[in-house]
Tab-separated table of N, CA and C in Angstrom:
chain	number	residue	atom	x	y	z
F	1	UNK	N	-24.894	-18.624	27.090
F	1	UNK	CA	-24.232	-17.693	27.984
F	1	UNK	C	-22.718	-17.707	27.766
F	2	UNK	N	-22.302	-18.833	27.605
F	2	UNK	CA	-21.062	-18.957	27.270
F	2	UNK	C	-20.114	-18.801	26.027
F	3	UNK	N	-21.173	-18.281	24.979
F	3	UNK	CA	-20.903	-17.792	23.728
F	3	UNK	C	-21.025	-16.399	23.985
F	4	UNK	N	-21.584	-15.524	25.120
F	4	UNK	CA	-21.599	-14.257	24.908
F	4	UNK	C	-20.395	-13.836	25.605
F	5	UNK	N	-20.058	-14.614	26.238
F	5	UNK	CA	-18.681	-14.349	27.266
F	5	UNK	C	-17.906	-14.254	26.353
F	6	UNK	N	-17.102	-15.396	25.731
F	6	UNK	CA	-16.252	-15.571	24.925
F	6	UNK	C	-16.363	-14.619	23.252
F	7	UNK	N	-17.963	-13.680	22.869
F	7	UNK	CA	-17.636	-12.516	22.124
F	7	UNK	C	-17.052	-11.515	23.304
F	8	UNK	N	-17.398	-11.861	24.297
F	8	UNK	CA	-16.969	-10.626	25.017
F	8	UNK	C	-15.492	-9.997	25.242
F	9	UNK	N	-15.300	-11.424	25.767
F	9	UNK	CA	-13.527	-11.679	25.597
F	9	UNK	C	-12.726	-10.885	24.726
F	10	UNK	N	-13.371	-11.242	23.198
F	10	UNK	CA	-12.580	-11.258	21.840
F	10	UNK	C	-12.298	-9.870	21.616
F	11	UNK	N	-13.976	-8.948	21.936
F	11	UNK	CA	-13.917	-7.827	21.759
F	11	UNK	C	-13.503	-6.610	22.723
F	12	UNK	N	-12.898	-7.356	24.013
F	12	UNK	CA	-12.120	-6.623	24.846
F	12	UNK	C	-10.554	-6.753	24.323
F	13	UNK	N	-9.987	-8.070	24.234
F	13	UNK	CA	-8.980	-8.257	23.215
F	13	UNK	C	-8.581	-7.006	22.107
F	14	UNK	N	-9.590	-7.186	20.986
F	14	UNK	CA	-9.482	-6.214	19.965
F	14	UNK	C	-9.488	-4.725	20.546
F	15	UNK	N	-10.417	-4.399	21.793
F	15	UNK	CA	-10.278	-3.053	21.850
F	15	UNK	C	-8.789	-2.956	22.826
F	16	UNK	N	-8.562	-3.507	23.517
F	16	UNK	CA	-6.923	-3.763	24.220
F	16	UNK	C	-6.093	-3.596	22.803
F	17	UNK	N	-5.976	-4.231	22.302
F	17	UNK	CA	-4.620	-4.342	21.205
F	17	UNK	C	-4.664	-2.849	20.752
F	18	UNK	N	-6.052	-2.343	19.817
F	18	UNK	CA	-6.256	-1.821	18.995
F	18	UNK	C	-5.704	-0.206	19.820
F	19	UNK	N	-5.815	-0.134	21.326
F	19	UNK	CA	-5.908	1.129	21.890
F	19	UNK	C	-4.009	0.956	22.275
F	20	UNK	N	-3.580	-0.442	22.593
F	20	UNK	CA	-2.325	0.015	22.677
F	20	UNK	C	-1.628	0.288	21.265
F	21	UNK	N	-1.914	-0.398	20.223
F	21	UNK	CA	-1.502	-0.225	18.801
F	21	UNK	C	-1.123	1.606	18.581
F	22	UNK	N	-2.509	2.111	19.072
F	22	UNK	CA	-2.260	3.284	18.995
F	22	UNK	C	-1.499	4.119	19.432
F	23	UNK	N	-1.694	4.060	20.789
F	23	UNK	CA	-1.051	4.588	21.471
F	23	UNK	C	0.708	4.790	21.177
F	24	UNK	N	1.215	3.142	20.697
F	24	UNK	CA	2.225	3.073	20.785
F	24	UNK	C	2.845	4.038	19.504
F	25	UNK	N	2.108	3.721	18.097
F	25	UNK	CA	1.938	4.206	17.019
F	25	UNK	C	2.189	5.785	17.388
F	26	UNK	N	0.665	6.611	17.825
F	26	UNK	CA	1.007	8.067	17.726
F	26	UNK	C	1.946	8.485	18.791
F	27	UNK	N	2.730	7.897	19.885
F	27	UNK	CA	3.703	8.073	20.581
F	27	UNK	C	4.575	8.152	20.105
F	28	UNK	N	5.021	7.494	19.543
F	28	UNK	CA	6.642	7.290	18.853
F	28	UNK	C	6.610	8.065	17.397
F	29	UNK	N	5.405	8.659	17.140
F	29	UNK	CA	5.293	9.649	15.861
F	29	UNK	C	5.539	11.242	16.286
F	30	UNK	N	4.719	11.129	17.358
F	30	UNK	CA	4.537	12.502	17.894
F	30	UNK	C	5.256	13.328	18.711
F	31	UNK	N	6.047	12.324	19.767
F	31	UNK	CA	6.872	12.390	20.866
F	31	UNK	C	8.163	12.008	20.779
F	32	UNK	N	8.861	12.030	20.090
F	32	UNK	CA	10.179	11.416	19.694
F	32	UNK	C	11.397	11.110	20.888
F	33	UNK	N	11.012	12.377	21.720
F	33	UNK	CA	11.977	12.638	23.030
F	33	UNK	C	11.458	13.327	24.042
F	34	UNK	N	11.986	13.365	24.980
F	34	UNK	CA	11.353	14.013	26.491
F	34	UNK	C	12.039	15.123	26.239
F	35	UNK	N	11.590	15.701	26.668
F	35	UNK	CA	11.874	16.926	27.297
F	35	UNK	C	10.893	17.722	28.668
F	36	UNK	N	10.354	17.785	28.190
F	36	UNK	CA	8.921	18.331	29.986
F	36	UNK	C	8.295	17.291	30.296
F	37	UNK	N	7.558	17.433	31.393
F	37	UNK	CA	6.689	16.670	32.089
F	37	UNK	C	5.733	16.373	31.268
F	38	UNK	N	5.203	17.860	30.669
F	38	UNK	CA	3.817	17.708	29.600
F	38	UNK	C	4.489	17.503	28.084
F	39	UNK	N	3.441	17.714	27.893
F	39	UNK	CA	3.419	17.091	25.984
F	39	UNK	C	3.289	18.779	25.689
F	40	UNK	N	3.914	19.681	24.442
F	40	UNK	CA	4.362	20.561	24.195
F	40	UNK	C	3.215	20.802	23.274
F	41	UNK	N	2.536	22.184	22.591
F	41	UNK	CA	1.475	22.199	21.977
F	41	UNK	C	1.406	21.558	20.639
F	42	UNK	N	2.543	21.417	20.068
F	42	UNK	CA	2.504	20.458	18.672
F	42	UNK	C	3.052	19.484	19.233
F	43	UNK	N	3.221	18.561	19.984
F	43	UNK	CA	3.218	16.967	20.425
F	43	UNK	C	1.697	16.982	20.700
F	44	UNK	N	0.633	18.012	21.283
F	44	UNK	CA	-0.580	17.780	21.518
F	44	UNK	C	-1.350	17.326	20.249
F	45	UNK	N	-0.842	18.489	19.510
F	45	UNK	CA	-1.618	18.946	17.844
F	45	UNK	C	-1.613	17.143	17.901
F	46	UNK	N	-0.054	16.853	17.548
F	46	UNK	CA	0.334	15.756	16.605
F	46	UNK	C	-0.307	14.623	17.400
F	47	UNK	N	-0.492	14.418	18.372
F	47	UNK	CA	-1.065	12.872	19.127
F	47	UNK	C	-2.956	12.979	18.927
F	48	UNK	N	-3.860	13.709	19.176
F	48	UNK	CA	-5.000	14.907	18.691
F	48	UNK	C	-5.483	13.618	16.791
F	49	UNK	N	-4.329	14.436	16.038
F	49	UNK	CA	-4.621	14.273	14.740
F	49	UNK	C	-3.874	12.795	14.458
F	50	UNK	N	-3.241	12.644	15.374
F	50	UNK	CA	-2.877	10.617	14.953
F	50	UNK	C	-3.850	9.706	15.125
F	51	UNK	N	-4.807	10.177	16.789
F	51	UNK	CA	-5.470	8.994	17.428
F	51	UNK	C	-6.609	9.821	16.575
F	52	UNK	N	-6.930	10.457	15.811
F	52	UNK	CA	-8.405	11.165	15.197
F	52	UNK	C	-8.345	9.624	13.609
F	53	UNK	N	-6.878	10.372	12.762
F	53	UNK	CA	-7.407	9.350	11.851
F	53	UNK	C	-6.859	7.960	12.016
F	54	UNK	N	-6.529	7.450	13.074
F	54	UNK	CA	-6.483	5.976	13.070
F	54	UNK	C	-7.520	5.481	13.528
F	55	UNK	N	-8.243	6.268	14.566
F	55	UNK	CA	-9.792	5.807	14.885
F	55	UNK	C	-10.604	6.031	13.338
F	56	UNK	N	-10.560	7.028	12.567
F	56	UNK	CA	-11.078	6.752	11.138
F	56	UNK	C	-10.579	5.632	10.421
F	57	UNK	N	-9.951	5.412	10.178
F	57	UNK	CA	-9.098	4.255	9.293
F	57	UNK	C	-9.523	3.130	10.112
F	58	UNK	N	-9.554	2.797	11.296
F	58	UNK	CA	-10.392	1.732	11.929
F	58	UNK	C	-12.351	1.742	11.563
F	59	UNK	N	-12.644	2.695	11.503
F	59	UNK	CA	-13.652	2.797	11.102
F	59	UNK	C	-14.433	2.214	9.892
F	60	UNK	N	-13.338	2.771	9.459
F	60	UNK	CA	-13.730	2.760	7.409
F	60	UNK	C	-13.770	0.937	6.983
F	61	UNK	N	-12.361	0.192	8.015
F	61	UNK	CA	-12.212	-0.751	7.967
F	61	UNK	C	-13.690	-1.272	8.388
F	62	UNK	N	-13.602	-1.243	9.605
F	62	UNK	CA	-14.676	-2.314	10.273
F	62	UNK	C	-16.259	-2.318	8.944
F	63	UNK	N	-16.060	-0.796	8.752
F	63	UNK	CA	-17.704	-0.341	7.911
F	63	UNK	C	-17.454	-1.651	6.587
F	64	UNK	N	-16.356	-1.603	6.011
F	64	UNK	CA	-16.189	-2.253	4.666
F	64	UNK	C	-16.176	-3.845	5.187
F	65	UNK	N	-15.592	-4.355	6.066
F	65	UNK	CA	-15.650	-5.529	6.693
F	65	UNK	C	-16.754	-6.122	6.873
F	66	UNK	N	-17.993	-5.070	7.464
F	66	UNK	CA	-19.549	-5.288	7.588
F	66	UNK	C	-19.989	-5.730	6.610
F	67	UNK	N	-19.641	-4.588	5.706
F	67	UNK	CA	-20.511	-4.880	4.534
F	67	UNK	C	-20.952	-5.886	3.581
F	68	UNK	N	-18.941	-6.638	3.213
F	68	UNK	CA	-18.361	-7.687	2.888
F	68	UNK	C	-19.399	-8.791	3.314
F	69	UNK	N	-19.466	-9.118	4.772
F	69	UNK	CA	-20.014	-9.902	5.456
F	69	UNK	C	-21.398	-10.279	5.183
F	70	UNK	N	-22.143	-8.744	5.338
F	70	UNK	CA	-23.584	-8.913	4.871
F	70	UNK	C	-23.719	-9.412	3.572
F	71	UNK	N	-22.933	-9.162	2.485
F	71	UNK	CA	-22.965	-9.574	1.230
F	71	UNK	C	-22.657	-11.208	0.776
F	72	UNK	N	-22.018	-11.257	2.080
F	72	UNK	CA	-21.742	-13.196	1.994
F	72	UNK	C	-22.532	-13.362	2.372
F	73	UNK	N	-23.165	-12.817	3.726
F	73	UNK	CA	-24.313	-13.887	3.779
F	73	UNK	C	-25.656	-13.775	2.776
F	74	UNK	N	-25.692	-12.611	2.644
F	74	UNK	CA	-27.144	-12.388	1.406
F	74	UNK	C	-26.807	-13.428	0.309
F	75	UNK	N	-25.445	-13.618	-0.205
F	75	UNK	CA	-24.821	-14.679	-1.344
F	75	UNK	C	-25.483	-16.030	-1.017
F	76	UNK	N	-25.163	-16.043	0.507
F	76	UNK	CA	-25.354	-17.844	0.712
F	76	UNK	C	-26.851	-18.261	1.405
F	77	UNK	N	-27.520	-16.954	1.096
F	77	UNK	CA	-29.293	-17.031	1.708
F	77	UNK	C	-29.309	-16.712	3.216
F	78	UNK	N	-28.195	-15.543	3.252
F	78	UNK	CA	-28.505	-15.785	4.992
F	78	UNK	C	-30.069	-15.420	5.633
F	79	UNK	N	-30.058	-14.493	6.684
F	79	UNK	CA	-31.009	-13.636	7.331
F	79	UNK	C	-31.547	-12.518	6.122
F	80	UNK	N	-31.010	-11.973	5.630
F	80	UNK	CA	-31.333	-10.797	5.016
F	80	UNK	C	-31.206	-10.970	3.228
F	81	UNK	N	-30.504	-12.477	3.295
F	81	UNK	CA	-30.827	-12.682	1.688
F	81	UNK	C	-31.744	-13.668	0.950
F	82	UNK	N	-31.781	-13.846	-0.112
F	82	UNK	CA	-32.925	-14.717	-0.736
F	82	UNK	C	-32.939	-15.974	-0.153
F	83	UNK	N	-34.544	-15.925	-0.342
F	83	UNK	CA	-34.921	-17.811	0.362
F	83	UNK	C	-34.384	-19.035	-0.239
């Protein structure tokens, strides 16, 4: 029980960092300065198409990271590799 807590933890962690990372990232790309209350239709466009491919580029990561993984363990006989 106490091993599922502590993935739990890790992966609230990672999604915390990973969502302010962004945030902070397509903010300061997109929004440079105030001016209105709202976000202007190309500060929309631009925040839209920042948080689109950094959630891809997180993606692509994690997918290749998997893979990596499965391939070590198939290397070292895990679950899914030779006896």
């Amino acid at each position: 029980m106490q091993n599922q807590m502590d993935v739990a933890r890790m992966e609230m962690q990672f999604y915390t960092d990973l969502f302010n990372r962004m945030v902070d990232g397509c903010f300061k790309k997109c929004v440079p300065r105030f001016h209105d209350a709202e976000l202007n239709t190309g500060e929309q466009v631009c925040v839209d198409r920042c948080i689109a491919k950094y959630m891809d580029a997180q993606n692509k990561v994690g997918e290749i990271l998997q893979s990596e993984q499965q391939a070590q363990m198939a290397s070292q006989g895990g679950p899914s590799g030779p006896s």
